[in-house]
mmCIF file of C-alpha atoms and ligand atoms in Angstrom:
data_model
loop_
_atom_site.group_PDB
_atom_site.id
_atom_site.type_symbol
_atom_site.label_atom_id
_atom_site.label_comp_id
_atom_site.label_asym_id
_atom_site.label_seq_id
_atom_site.Cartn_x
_atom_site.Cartn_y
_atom_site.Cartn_z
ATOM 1 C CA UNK A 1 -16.534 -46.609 -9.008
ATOM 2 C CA UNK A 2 -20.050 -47.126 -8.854
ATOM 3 C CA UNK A 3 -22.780 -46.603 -11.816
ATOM 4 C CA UNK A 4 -24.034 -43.092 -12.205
ATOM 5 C CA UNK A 5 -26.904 -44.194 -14.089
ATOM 6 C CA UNK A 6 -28.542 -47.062 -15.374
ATOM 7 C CA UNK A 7 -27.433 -49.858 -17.399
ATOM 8 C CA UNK A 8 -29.558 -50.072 -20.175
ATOM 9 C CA UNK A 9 -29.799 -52.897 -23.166
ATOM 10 C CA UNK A 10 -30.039 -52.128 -26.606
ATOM 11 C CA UNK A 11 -31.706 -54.631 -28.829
ATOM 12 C CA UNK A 12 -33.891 -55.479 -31.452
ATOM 13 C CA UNK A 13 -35.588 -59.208 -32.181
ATOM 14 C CA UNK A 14 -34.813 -59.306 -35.776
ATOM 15 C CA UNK A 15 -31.405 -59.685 -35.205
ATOM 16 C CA UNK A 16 -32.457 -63.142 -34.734
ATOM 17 C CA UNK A 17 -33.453 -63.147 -38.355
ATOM 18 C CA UNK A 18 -29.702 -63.849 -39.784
ATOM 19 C CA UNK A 19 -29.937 -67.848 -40.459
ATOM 20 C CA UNK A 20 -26.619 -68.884 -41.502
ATOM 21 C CA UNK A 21 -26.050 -72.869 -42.274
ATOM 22 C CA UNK A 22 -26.225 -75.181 -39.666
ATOM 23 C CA UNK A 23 -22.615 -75.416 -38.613
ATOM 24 C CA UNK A 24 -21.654 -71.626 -38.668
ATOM 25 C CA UNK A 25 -20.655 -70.503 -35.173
ATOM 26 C CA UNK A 26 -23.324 -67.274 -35.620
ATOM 27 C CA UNK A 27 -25.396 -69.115 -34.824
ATOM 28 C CA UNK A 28 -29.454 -67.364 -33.742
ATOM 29 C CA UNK A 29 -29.399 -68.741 -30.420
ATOM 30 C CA UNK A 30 -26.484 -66.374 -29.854
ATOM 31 C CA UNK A 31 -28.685 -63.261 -29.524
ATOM 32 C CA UNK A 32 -30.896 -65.107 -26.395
ATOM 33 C CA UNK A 33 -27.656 -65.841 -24.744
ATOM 34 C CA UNK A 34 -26.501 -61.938 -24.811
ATOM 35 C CA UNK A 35 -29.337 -60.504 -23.667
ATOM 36 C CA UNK A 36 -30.423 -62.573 -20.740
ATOM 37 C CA UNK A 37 -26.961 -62.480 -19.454
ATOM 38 C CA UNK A 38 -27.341 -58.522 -19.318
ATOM 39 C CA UNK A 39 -31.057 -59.162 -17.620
ATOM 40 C CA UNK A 40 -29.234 -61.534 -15.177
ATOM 41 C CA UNK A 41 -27.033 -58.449 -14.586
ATOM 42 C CA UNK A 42 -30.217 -56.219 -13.801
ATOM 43 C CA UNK A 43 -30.422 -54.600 -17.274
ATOM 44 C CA UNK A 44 -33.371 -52.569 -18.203
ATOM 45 C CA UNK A 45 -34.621 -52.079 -21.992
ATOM 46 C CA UNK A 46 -33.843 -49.530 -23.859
ATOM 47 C CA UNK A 47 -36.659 -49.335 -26.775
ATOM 48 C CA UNK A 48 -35.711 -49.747 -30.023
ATOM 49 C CA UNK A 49 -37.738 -48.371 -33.082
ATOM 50 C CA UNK A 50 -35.798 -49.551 -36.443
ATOM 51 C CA UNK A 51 -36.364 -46.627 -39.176
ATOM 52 C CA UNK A 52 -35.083 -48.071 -42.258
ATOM 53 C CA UNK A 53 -33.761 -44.679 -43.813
ATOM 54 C CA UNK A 54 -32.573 -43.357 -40.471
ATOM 55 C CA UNK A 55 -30.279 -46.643 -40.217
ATOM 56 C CA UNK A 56 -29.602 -46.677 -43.704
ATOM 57 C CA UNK A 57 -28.132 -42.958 -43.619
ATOM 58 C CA UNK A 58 -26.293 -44.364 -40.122
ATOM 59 C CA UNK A 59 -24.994 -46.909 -42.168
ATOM 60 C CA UNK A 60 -23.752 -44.562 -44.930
ATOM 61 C CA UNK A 61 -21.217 -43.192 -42.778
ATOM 62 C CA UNK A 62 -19.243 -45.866 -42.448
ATOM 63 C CA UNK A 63 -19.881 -48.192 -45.511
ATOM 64 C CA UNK A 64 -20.229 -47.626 -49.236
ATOM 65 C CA UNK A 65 -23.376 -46.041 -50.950
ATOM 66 C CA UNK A 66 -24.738 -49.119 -52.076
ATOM 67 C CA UNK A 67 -23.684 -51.681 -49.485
ATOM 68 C CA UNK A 68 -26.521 -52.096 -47.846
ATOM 69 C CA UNK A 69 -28.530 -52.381 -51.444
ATOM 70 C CA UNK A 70 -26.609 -54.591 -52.529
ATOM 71 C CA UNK A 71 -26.916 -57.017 -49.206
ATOM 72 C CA UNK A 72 -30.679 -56.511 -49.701
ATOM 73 C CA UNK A 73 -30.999 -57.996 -53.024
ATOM 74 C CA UNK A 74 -28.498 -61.340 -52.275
ATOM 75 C CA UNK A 75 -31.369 -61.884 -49.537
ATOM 76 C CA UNK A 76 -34.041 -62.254 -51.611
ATOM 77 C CA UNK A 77 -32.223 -65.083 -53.281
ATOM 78 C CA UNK A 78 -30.647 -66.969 -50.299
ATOM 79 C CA UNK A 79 -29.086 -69.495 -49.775
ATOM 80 C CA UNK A 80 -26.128 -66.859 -50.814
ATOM 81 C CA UNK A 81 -22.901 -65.829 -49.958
ATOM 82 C CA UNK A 82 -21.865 -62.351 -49.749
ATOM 83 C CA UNK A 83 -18.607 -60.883 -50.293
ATOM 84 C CA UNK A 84 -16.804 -63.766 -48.416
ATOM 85 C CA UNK A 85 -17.141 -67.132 -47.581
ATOM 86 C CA UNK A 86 -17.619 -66.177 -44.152
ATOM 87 C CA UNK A 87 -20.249 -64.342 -44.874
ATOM 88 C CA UNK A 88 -23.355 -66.864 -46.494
ATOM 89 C CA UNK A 89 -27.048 -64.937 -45.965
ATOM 90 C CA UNK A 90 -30.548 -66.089 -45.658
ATOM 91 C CA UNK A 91 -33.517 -64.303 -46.042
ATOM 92 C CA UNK A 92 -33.479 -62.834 -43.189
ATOM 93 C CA UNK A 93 -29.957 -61.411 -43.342
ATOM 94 C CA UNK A 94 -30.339 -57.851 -44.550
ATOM 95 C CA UNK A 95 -33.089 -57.496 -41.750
ATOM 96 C CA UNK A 96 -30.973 -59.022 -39.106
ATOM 97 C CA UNK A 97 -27.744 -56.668 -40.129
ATOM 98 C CA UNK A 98 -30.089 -53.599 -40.385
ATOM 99 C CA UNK A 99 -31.648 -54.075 -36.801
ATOM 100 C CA UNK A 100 -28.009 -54.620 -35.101
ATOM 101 C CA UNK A 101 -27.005 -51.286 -36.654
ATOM 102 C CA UNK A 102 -30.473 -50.124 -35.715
ATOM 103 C CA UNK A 103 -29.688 -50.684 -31.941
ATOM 104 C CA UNK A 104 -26.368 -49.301 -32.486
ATOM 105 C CA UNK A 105 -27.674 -45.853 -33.226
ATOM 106 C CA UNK A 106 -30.274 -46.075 -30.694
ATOM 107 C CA UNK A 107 -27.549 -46.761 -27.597
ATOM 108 C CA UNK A 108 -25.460 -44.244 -29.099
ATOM 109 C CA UNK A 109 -27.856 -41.593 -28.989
ATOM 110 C CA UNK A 110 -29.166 -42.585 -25.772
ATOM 111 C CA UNK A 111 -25.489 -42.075 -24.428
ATOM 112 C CA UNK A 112 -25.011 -38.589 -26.254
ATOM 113 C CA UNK A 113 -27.839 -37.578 -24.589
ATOM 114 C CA UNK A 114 -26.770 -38.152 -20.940
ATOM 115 C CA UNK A 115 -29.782 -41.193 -20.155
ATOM 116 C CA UNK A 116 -27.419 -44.115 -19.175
ATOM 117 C CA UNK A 117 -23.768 -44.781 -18.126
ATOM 118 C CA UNK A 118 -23.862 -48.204 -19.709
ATOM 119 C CA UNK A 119 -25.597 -49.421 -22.981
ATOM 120 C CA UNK A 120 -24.991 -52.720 -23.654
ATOM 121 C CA UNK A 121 -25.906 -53.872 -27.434
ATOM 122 C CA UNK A 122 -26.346 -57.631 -27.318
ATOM 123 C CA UNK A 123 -27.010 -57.649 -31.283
ATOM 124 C CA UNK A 124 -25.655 -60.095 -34.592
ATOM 125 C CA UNK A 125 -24.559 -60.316 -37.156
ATOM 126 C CA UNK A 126 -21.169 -58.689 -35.683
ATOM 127 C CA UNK A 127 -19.595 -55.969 -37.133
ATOM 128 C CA UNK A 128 -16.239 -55.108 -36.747
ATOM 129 C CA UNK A 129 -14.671 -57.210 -39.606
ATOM 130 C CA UNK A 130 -16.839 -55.328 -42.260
ATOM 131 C CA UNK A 131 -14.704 -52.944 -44.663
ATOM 132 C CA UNK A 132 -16.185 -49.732 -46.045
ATOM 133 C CA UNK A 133 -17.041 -51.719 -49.010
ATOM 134 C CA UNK A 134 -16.926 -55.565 -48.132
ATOM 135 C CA UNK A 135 -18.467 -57.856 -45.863
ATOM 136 C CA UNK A 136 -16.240 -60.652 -44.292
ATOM 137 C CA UNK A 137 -15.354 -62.174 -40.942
ATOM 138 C CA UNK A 138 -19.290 -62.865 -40.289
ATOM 139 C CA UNK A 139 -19.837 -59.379 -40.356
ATOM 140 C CA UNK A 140 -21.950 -57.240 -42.467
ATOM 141 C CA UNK A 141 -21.726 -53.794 -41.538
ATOM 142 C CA UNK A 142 -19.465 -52.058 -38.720
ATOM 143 C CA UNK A 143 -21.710 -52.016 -35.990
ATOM 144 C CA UNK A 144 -19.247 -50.452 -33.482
ATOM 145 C CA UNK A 145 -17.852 -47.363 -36.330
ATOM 146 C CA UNK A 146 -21.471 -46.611 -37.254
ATOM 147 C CA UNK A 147 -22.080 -46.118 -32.919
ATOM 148 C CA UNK A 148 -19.150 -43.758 -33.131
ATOM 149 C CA UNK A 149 -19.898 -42.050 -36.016
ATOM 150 C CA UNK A 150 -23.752 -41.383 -34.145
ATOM 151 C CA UNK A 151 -21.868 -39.973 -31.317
ATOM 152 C CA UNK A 152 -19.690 -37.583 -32.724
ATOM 153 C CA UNK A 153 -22.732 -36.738 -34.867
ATOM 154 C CA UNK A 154 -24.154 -35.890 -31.999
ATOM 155 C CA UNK A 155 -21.527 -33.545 -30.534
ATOM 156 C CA UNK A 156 -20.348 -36.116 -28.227
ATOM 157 C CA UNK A 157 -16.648 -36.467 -29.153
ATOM 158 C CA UNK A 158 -13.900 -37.454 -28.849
ATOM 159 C CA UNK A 159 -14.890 -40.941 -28.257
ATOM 160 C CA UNK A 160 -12.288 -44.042 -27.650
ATOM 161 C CA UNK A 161 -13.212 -47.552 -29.345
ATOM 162 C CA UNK A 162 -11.979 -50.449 -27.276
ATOM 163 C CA UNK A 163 -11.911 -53.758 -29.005
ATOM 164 C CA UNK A 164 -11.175 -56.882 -27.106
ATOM 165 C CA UNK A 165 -12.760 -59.629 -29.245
ATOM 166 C CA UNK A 166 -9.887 -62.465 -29.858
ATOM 167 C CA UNK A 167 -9.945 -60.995 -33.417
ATOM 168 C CA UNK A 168 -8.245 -57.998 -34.698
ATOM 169 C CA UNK A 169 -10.930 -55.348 -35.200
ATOM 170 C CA UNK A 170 -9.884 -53.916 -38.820
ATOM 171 C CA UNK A 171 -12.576 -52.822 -40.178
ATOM 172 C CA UNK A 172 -13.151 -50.341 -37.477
ATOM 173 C CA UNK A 173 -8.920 -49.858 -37.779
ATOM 174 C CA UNK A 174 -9.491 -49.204 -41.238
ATOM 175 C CA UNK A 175 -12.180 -46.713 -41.169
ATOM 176 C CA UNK A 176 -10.593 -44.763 -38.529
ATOM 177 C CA UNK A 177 -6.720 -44.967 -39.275
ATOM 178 C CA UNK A 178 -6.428 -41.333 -40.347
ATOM 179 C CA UNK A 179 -8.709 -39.673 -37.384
ATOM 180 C CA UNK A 180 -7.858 -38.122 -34.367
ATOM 181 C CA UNK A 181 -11.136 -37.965 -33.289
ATOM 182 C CA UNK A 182 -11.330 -41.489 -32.337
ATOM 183 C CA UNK A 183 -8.753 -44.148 -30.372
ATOM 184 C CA UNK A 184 -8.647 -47.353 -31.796
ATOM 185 C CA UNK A 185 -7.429 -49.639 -29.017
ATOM 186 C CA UNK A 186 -7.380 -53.656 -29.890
ATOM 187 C CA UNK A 187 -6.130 -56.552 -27.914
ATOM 188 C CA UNK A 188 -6.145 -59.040 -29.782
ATOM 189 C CA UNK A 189 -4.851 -62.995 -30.779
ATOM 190 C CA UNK A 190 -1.917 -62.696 -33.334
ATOM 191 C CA UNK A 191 -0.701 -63.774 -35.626
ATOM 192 C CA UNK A 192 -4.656 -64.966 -36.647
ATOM 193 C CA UNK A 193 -7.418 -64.332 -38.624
ATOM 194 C CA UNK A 194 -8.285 -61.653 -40.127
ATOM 195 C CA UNK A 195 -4.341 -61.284 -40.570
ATOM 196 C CA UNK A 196 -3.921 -57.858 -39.003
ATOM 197 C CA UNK A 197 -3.214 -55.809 -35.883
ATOM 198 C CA UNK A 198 0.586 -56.041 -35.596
ATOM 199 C CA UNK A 199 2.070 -53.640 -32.784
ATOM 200 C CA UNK A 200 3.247 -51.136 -35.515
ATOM 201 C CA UNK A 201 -0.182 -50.270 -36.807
ATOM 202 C CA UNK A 202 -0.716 -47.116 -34.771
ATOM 203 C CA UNK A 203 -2.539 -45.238 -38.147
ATOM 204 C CA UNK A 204 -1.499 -42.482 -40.569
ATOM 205 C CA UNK A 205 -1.278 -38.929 -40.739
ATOM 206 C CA UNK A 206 -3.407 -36.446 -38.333
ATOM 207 C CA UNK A 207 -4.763 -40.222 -36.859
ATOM 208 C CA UNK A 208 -0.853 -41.600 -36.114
ATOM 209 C CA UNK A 209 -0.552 -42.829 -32.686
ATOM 210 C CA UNK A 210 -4.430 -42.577 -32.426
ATOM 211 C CA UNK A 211 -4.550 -46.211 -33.428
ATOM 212 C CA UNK A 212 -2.867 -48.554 -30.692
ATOM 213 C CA UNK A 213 -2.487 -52.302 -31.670
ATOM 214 C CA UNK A 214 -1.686 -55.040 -28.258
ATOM 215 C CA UNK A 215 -1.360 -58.460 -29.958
ATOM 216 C CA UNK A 216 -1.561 -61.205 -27.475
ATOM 217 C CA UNK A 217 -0.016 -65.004 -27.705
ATOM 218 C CA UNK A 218 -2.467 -67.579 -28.038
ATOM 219 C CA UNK A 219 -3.692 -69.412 -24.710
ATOM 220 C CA UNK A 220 -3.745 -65.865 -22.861
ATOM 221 C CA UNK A 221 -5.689 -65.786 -19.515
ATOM 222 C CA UNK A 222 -7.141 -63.388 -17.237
ATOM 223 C CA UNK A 223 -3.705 -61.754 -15.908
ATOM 224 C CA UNK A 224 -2.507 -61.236 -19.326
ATOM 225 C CA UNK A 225 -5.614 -59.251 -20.552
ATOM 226 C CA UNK A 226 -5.984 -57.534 -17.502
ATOM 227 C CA UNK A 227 -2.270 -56.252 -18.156
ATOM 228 C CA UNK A 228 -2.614 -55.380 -21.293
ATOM 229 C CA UNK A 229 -5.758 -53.331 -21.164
ATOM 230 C CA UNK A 230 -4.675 -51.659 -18.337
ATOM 231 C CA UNK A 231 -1.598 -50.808 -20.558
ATOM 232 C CA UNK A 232 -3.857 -49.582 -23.408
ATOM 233 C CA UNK A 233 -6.096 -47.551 -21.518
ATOM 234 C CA UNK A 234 -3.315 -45.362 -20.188
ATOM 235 C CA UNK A 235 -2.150 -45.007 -23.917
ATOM 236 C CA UNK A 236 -6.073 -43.914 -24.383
ATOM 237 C CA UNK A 237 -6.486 -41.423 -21.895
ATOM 238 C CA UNK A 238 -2.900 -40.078 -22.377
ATOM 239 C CA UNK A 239 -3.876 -38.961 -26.218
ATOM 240 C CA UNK A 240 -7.239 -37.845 -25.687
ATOM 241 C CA UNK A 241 -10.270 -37.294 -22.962
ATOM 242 C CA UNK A 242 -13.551 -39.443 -24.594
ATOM 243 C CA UNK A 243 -16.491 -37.989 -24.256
ATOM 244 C CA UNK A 244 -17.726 -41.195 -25.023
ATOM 245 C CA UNK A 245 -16.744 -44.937 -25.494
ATOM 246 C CA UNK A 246 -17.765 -47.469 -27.370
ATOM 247 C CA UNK A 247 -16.446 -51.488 -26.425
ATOM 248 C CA UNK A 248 -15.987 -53.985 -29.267
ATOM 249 C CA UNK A 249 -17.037 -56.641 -26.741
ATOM 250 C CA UNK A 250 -16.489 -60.367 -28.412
ATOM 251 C CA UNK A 251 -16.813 -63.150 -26.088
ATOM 252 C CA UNK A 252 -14.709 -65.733 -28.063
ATOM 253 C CA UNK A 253 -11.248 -65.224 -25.724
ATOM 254 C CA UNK A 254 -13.427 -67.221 -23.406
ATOM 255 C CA UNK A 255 -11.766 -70.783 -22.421
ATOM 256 C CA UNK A 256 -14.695 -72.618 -23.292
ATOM 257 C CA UNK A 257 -14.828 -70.692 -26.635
ATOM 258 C CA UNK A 258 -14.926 -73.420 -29.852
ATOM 259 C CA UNK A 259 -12.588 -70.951 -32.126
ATOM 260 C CA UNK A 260 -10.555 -68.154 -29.903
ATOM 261 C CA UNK A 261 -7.445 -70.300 -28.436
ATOM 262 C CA UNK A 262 -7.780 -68.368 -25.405
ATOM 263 C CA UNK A 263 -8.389 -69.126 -21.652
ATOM 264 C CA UNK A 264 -10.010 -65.507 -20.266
ATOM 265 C CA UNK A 265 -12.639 -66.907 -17.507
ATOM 266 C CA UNK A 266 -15.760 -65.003 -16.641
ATOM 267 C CA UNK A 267 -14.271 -63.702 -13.654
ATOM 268 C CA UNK A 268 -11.536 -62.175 -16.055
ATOM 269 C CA UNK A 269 -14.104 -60.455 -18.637
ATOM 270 C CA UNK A 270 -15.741 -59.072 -14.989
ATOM 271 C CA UNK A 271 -12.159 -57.566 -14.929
ATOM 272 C CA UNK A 272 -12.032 -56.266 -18.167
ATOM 273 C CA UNK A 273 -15.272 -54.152 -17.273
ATOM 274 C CA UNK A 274 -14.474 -53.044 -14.421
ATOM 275 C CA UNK A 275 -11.131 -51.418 -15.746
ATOM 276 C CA UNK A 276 -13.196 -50.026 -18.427
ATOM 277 C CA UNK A 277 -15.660 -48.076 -15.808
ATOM 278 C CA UNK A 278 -12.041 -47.165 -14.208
ATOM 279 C CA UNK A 279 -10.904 -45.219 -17.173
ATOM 280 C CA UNK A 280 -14.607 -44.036 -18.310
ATOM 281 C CA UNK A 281 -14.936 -41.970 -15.088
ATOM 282 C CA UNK A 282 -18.927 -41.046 -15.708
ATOM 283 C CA UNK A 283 -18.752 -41.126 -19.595
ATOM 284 C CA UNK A 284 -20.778 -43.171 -21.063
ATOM 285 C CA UNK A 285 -19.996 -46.404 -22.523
ATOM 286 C CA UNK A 286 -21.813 -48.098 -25.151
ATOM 287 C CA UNK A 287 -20.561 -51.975 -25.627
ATOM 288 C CA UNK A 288 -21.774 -53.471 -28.675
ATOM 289 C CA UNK A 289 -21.503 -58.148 -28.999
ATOM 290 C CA UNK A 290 -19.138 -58.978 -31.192
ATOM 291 C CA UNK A 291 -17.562 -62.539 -31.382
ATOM 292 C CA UNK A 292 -18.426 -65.041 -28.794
ATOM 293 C CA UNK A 293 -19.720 -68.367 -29.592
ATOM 294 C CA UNK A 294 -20.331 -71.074 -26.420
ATOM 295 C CA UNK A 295 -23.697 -70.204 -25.727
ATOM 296 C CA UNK A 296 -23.072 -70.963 -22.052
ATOM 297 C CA UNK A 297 -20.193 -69.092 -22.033
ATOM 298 C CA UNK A 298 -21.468 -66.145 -23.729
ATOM 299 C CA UNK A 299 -24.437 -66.162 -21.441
ATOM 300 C CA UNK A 300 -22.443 -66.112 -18.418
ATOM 301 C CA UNK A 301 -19.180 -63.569 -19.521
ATOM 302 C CA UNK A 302 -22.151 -61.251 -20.453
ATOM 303 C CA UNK A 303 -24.099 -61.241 -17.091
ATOM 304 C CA UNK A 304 -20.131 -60.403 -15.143
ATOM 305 C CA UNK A 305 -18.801 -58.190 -17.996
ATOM 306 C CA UNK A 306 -21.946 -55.798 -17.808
ATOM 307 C CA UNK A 307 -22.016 -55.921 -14.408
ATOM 308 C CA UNK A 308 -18.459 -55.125 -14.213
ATOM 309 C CA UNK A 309 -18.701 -52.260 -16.954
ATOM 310 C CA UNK A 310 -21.975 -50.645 -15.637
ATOM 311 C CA UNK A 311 -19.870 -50.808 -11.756
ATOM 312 C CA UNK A 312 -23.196 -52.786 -10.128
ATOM 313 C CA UNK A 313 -20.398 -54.946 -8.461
ATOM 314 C CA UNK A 314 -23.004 -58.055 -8.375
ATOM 315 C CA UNK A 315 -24.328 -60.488 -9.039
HETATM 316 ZN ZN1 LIG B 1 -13.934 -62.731 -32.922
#
């Protein structure tokens, strides 16, 4: 189908501001890369204004009292690493984590509110690795939860999470196993890092069978994704009607991608959009970066994925 409304970026410059080591894959540049693919796509800004206590208390629904304190004092004594090895901070860390939550919340309220049909959130660190009380996987805090969360906050529930970063999403898994508020779908390489998302993880009590695990073979290509979503997003739609949903969107199942093990092609993440936009009807979708790191490849996989998701059909 073709966009209802606009397709509107999310971002915020000190997400730049997260300096691992030379060598890390999160690498700065990353954040460039995401967003000019969405521009390419004809993306239009949504603004941003970071309130430190209204992102802290977003952050507090998904993450430990004291999380976010405690990721503010390892930055004022970088080099550092936090939780994991994974996971080393600079300076600029805490700032960098705070402002991709920041944008988070801002496309999430943007969608409750009815003003796009596509938010892309082209935003690092990443976040759905982090636990409710521990950083790891090069994330910090749950970006993609803490968008939920704001949603159904904001009345706009149920909402579906789909995660198709070549890594198992548990930290958003984890925070939602026992809800049946919220589908978890993930597609996902396995068995890999972070060690989870085995087909029989479907979550526990009033959340069982909200929770719906695909693990994919390493070297899987366009065909095979496009098979497998299409089989999750029936299981989606068959246990609930989101109001709203919100895309784990890592890059790294790209062929060209230095860590995934994958061979999805841009043309395939174009796919991957465009059956999202199938099963979103006119709800709104808000897809937050996760994984994803050849810069070329991330720059182009953004530009057809958002054009795919937002239904623009081009370029
Ligand atoms: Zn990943």
């Amino acid at each position: 189908m073709r966009a209802t409304a606009p397709l509107l970026v999310a971002t915020h410059e000190g997400c730049a501001a997260h300096e691992p080591p030379p060598g890390h894959p999160d690498r700065p540049e990353r954040l460039r890369a995401a967003v000019t693919g969405a521009a390419a796509a004809g993306a239009e800004p949504l603004p941003v204004a970071l309130v430190e206590e209204d992102v802290l208390a977003g952050i507090a629904r998904v993450h430990d009292p004291g999380m976010a304190e405690r990721l503010r004092r390892a930055c004022e004594r970088p080099p550092a690493i936090f939780d994991s090895d994974d996971n080393p901070v600079s300076r600029g860390t805490y700032r960098a984590a705070l402002a991709a939550a920041g944008a988070a919340l801002a496309a999430a309220g943007a969608a409750a509110d009815g003003s796009a049909g596509t938010i892309w959130v082209p935003v690092r660190p990443p976040g759905h690795h982090a636990l409710r009380d521990r950083a790891m996987g090069f994330c910090f805090f749950n970006n993609a939860a803490i968008a939920a969360e704001e949603l159904l906050a904001r009345g706009c529930g149920p909402v579906a999470i789909v995660d198709f970063d070549v890594h198992h999403g548990n930290g958003t898994q984890a925070h939602f196993w026992e809800r049946d508020d919220v589908f978890f779908l993930s597609l996902h390489r396995y068995p890999c890092f972070p060690g989870t998302g085995a087909g029989d993880e479907v979550g526990a009590g009033r959340g069982r069978s909200f929770t719906r695990n695909i693990p994919l073979a390493a070297g899987a290509d366009d065909a095979v994704y496009r098979e497998a979503l299409a089989m999750g997003l029936e299981d989606v739609t068959r246990a609930l009607r989101p109001a709203a949903w919100v895309v784990s969107a890592g890059f790294d199942a790209h062929r060209d991608d230095p860590i995934g093990g994958m061979r999805v092609s841009e043309e395939g993440f174009r796919a991957i959009g465009a059956l999202l936009r199938e099963a979103a009807g006119k709800s709104a979708v808000v897809a937050v970066l996760e994984g994803g790191y050849d810069l070329k490849a991330l720059y182009r996989s953004v530009q057809t994925f958002t054009a795919g998701v937002s239904g623009s059909g081009g370029p």
